[in-house]
Structures are given as structure tokens and as C-alpha cells.
Amino acid sequence: MTDVTSSARDIAASVRAGRLSARDIVAETLERIERLDKVLNAFTHIGAERARVEAERIDAAVAAGNDPGPLAGATFAVKNLFDIEGVTTLAGSEINAAHPPAASDATAIRRLVAAGAIPLGALNMGEYAYDFTGENCHYGPSRNPHDPDRMSGGSSGGSGSAAASAMVTFTLGSDTNGSIRVPSSLCGLFGLKPTFGRLSRAGTFPFCASLDHIGPLARSAADLALVYDALQGPDPDDPVCTDRPAEPAAPALEGDAAGLRVSVAAGYFETLAEPVALAAVARAAKALGAKRMLEIPRAQEARSAAYVITASEAAALHRERLAARPMDFDPDVRDRLLAGALAPAQWYVRAQRFRAWYRRAVLKLFEDTDIVIAPNTPTTAPAIGQKTFTLGGQEMPVRANMGIFTQPISFIGLPVVAVPVAGVSDMPIGVQVIAAPWREADALSIAAALERDGVARSTIADPTETHA
Amino acid sequence: MTDETFPSERYVLLAAEAAGIDLPPELRAAVLQHFAILAEHAAHVMAAGLDDDIEPAPVFRP
């Protein structure tokens, strides 16, 4: 039976057929959020009135015999760096709380609402997206539904927490260095970081313009593809958004992925991964029959270059705020931004030049492979408040290093589907399914194949049963 | 410019002063630590040899 925890595909089918009303979905969803968010702290704004208005519109369309859209009745919430009309865009900060409410929705929200999805509000995140933990000193940490004493991952922490607990059908996040993929891994979700420039970022608060992406988090590959398809299309309001027409991915998901050549990332991607992360890669690779190991050249330098570009651009963005009111920042973010503000320009330029070299070198690899499987997070979710962890025998800060395997991939904008791998650990962990630029559909079809085989699975977690 | 030779502390304090960024004493240790990590990453990047014809990645379309 379809209910508010069902997939977007099933909810939309029921709503379009008149078997389920959007009004009832919203009422039940608000009750579920009320119960679960006391534990998880995923939401910073619950848009009940807006949700009821959108639900009435959908039910009216069905009653009139009109099609309310492919996502009809599916509920969603967004990382609070997306503009929601009438709501102040926090970007995880206290400073931006003084800003006026957004005058209009971000492009992504407009497109999802046009497809029949119902917005439920804004989600907690690491301040200004400079984070891999989901912690936030102003609003508290968003918590992992599989164990609320553990991190949700960041910086789209609330997006991971809300989707994995089925407070909403799916969520939106942003990913500059791994901020969709890390919460997807730690919370056991499918997440899509599309090709750089594929999806419009218009109406989102930036972090690092050279590397910022947006994308969805969901509990199945099919839902991820449905949402992704609704988000696609050119947008003159985002200068890096592609003019390529939409290339729908959902229709191809049921197809045979066996024709795709799959390799496994070696070298850098093996050295710092904990056994649990390598076990997830091995399980996915075995299911796909992938035996070829592939070394991505100079991945360590790529990660370092992404680090330098991020620090430099983010610090430049926040320059005036850092000078005027440094003590109003989250200390964990402020100190990194202050360091970035002092970086010599030649570091930044060399990093951007290296990016061009690395892009060329990695694209060459895709002449002989279609998909690369790599670890996502190096380990499962650390405890909330944990500052360091040990990887490959080295103690290092959690906040800066949970993305060691995601950074070298987003650095050149390759599309990645984060896939949760079942049966390797009590806590969730995922892998990255990486494709060539503009080949999101290939990565999604691999994710769907792994899900059909039972190797990939997202499980709804309800922590109120044990932590009420 | 490598991690070993880059004079992080002296550079950070002078650069902050020159840029008009106040670094109160209670923040210095953390900022220096983060700058040292950043300098280590930059050292990897600066050590990566690149031909002169490799231009920066961003493309500006007028």
C-alpha cells in the first residue's frame, strides 16, 4: 500500500490515479516530521502552509482531469542555501538570518513544483557549506537516522537525515567537494552529483563558484532519476548551466547495464580507505563483474588543487563578513576561511591550471571504460563531536577529510551517483559510480542494476523507536 | 614554495595585517594550523609540473 514513506514513483502513480490525495500526504508528512525531527534536527524551516496550498492545487488538477506531473504528491525539502519564496536563505549561517526573505524560489524548486512535487521546507547544513560533518554551532547538528549519536555527514546533512528517515520523499543538496555524496554514504542514500553545469544553481547561495553543483538525494535509483529529469534544462540565470537539452535518464533505467565497461579505481583510492569502504567497493565491483583496476593519475594533487580553489574562492566570497564580524561565524568554518583569505594568488592559478591538465588526463581514461567505481566516504559515520579519525594509520581532522575520495572527482565535474551498498556494515556506507561528462544516465543505470541485484539498498530509519 | 620552506607564521601575520584582517590572539593558533594544512596542499599543487600552454580551467564566454 502506498503511503508517505513510499517512493516518488508510487506516490505519483497513486495521486495521478486519484487513489491518494495530496492533502492527506501533506497532513501525514507534517505529523511524521513533527515526530522525527525532534530527534534528528534536520529542518530549519517547516513550510506547512505552502505545502497545503501546493497540495490543494494538485488535488484540484486531478479532480479536473488534468495531469499534475510526474512527481505528483512526492514531498521534498531543500538544503537551506536554496531560495524558497518568503523564507530567509540561511546557508547554515547566523549572519544570513538577518537577510530579507527570498523574493522567489530557486530554479530547481520551481521545476520540481511544476512537476507536481510538494515543498516542505528548508534543511539544516554545515555553515556556508564548508563542511563534511553535518554539524552546525548555530542550529545544532543534523543527526544520522541510523544512529542519532552519529554524524549525518555534510554539508547537506539535513538533506541526508530527512531523506533517510522518510520525513520527505526526497531532498535537494549541493556538492562542491562531496556534500551530496558524503551524507548519501553516511545515511545510506542514493545521491546524484551531476556533471558540472548540468543543473541550474540559480537561486542558491554560493560556496565556490568554480566547483558548486546541486543535485538530489533519494531512497532509490528510480526516484533519483525521476527527480533529476525534472530538474534538467538550460537556465540563463546560471552562467555555467549548459545549453544542452534535457537528456532524460529515467526511461533507460530498466535497460541492461551489462554493455557498460566498468573499472575500479586503484592507487590513491585504496590507500586511505578503511576496510569497510573497500568492502563496499569490492561488493559492487563483483556484482558488476568489474575486474579491471584503473589508476586515476595524480588524484592526490587533484584533491589538493580542489582544496586550494575552495579555500581561495570561499574566502574571497566571505571577505567582508570575515573582516566585519568574524566572531559570528561557526568557529570551525571561520578559521578555515581566514586561512584561505591569506592564500597567495599563484596557488589558486596553479590549481586552476592543474585542473585543465587533470581533466584532459582523466577524460582519456574514458576511452577504455564507461564507469569507474570508487569508495565514497573512507569510513562509516563518526560520532557527533568527533574531531579526528585515523585513516591509513594517520590521524587527521574529520571535517576536512571525509571527502578525500569525492574531491578528486567533482574537481573536474564528472557525474557521480552515490550508491548505498548493503551487507557490509551495521552502519551505512556507499560507493561512487562515476561516469564521463554528461553520461549521468550510465551511472544511474548501474545504480539501478545494483539495486535490482540486492547489492544496493536504502533502508528507511526511524530512530524514534529507540531514541524517543 | 614547499611546506618546509614556506614561512607560515610570519607570512600569515603580515598578510593578515596587510589585508586588513584582524587576527585576535585567540584565533591565531587555529588559523595558523589551517594555513599550514592549506600550504601543504598548495605544495602538492605547486610541485605538479605543467607545460606553459596549460591555461586555467574556467572559460569566460563574453
mmCIF file with all atom_site columns, N, CA and C in Angstrom, chain A residues 220-230 249-250 253 444:
data_model
loop_
_atom_site.group_PDB
_atom_site.id
_atom_site.type_symbol
_atom_site.label_atom_id
_atom_site.label_alt_id
_atom_site.label_comp_id
_atom_site.label_asym_id
_atom_site.label_entity_id
_atom_site.label_seq_id
_atom_site.pdbx_PDB_ins_code
_atom_site.Cartn_x
_atom_site.Cartn_y
_atom_site.Cartn_z
_atom_site.occupancy
_atom_site.B_iso_or_equiv
_atom_site.pdbx_formal_charge
_atom_site.auth_seq_id
_atom_site.auth_comp_id
_atom_site.auth_asym_id
_atom_site.auth_atom_id
_atom_site.pdbx_PDB_model_num
ATOM 1  N N  . SER A 1 220 ? 15.958 5.543  -3.812  1.00 0.00 ? 220 SER A N  1
ATOM 2  C CA . SER A 1 220 ? 16.084 4.556  -4.891  1.00 0.00 ? 220 SER A CA 1
ATOM 3  C C  . SER A 1 220 ? 16.680 5.227  -6.114  1.00 0.00 ? 220 SER A C  1
ATOM 4  N N  . ALA A 1 221 ? 17.276 4.403  -6.969  1.00 0.00 ? 221 ALA A N  1
ATOM 5  C CA . ALA A 1 221 ? 17.834 4.944  -8.208  1.00 0.00 ? 221 ALA A CA 1
ATOM 6  C C  . ALA A 1 221 ? 16.724 5.499  -9.095  1.00 0.00 ? 221 ALA A C  1
ATOM 7  N N  . ALA A 1 222 ? 15.569 4.830  -9.085  1.00 0.00 ? 222 ALA A N  1
ATOM 8  C CA . ALA A 1 222 ? 14.461 5.277  -9.934  1.00 0.00 ? 222 ALA A CA 1
ATOM 9  C C  . ALA A 1 222 ? 13.977 6.667  -9.509  1.00 0.00 ? 222 ALA A C  1
ATOM 10 N N  . ASP A 1 223 ? 13.862 6.888  -8.193  1.00 0.00 ? 223 ASP A N  1
ATOM 11 C CA . ASP A 1 223 ? 13.435 8.212  -7.723  1.00 0.00 ? 223 ASP A CA 1
ATOM 12 C C  . ASP A 1 223 ? 14.484 9.273  -8.045  1.00 0.00 ? 223 ASP A C  1
ATOM 13 N N  . LEU A 1 224 ? 15.738 8.892  -7.899  1.00 0.00 ? 224 LEU A N  1
ATOM 14 C CA . LEU A 1 224 ? 16.813 9.838  -8.202  1.00 0.00 ? 224 LEU A CA 1
ATOM 15 C C  . LEU A 1 224 ? 16.712 10.295 -9.668  1.00 0.00 ? 224 LEU A C  1
ATOM 16 N N  . ALA A 1 225 ? 16.459 9.338  -10.552 1.00 0.00 ? 225 ALA A N  1
ATOM 17 C CA . ALA A 1 225 ? 16.356 9.660  -11.973 1.00 0.00 ? 225 ALA A CA 1
ATOM 18 C C  . ALA A 1 225 ? 15.119 10.507 -12.266 1.00 0.00 ? 225 ALA A C  1
ATOM 19 N N  . LEU A 1 226 ? 13.999 10.181 -11.637 1.00 0.00 ? 226 LEU A N  1
ATOM 20 C CA . LEU A 1 226 ? 12.771 10.966 -11.848 1.00 0.00 ? 226 LEU A CA 1
ATOM 21 C C  . LEU A 1 226 ? 12.986 12.431 -11.461 1.00 0.00 ? 226 LEU A C  1
ATOM 22 N N  . VAL A 1 227 ? 13.602 12.631 -10.306 1.00 0.00 ? 227 VAL A N  1
ATOM 23 C CA . VAL A 1 227 ? 13.831 13.995 -9.816  1.00 0.00 ? 227 VAL A CA 1
ATOM 24 C C  . VAL A 1 227 ? 14.841 14.709 -10.711 1.00 0.00 ? 227 VAL A C  1
ATOM 25 N N  . TYR A 1 228 ? 15.910 13.998 -11.050 1.00 0.00 ? 228 TYR A N  1
ATOM 26 C CA . TYR A 1 228 ? 16.943 14.563 -11.926 1.00 0.00 ? 228 TYR A CA 1
ATOM 27 C C  . TYR A 1 228 ? 16.330 15.019 -13.248 1.00 0.00 ? 228 TYR A C  1
ATOM 28 N N  . ASP A 1 229 ? 15.466 14.198 -13.818 1.00 0.00 ? 229 ASP A N  1
ATOM 29 C CA . ASP A 1 229 ? 14.847 14.564 -15.100 1.00 0.00 ? 229 ASP A CA 1
ATOM 30 C C  . ASP A 1 229 ? 14.000 15.826 -14.973 1.00 0.00 ? 229 ASP A C  1
ATOM 31 N N  . ALA A 1 230 ? 13.328 15.975 -13.832 1.00 0.00 ? 230 ALA A N  1
ATOM 32 C CA . ALA A 1 230 ? 12.501 17.168 -13.637 1.00 0.00 ? 230 ALA A CA 1
ATOM 33 C C  . ALA A 1 230 ? 13.350 18.426 -13.456 1.00 0.00 ? 230 ALA A C  1
ATOM 34 N N  . ALA A 1 249 ? 16.904 10.469 -18.013 1.00 0.00 ? 249 ALA A N  1
ATOM 35 C CA . ALA A 1 249 ? 17.609 9.259  -17.587 1.00 0.00 ? 249 ALA A CA 1
ATOM 36 C C  . ALA A 1 249 ? 16.647 8.161  -17.151 1.00 0.00 ? 249 ALA A C  1
ATOM 37 N N  . ALA A 1 250 ? 15.468 8.539  -16.659 1.00 0.00 ? 250 ALA A N  1
ATOM 38 C CA . ALA A 1 250 ? 14.549 7.542  -16.098 1.00 0.00 ? 250 ALA A CA 1
ATOM 39 C C  . ALA A 1 250 ? 14.175 6.441  -17.096 1.00 0.00 ? 250 ALA A C  1
ATOM 40 N N  . LEU A 1 253 ? 16.555 3.332  -17.233 1.00 0.00 ? 253 LEU A N  1
ATOM 41 C CA . LEU A 1 253 ? 16.947 2.612  -16.012 1.00 0.00 ? 253 LEU A CA 1
ATOM 42 C C  . LEU A 1 253 ? 16.635 1.129  -16.041 1.00 0.00 ? 253 LEU A C  1
ATOM 43 N N  . LEU A 1 444 ? 23.403 6.162  -13.496 1.00 0.00 ? 444 LEU A N  1
ATOM 44 C CA . LEU A 1 444 ? 22.105 5.819  -12.893 1.00 0.00 ? 444 LEU A CA 1
ATOM 45 C C  . LEU A 1 444 ? 21.684 4.405  -13.265 1.00 0.00 ? 444 LEU A C  1
#
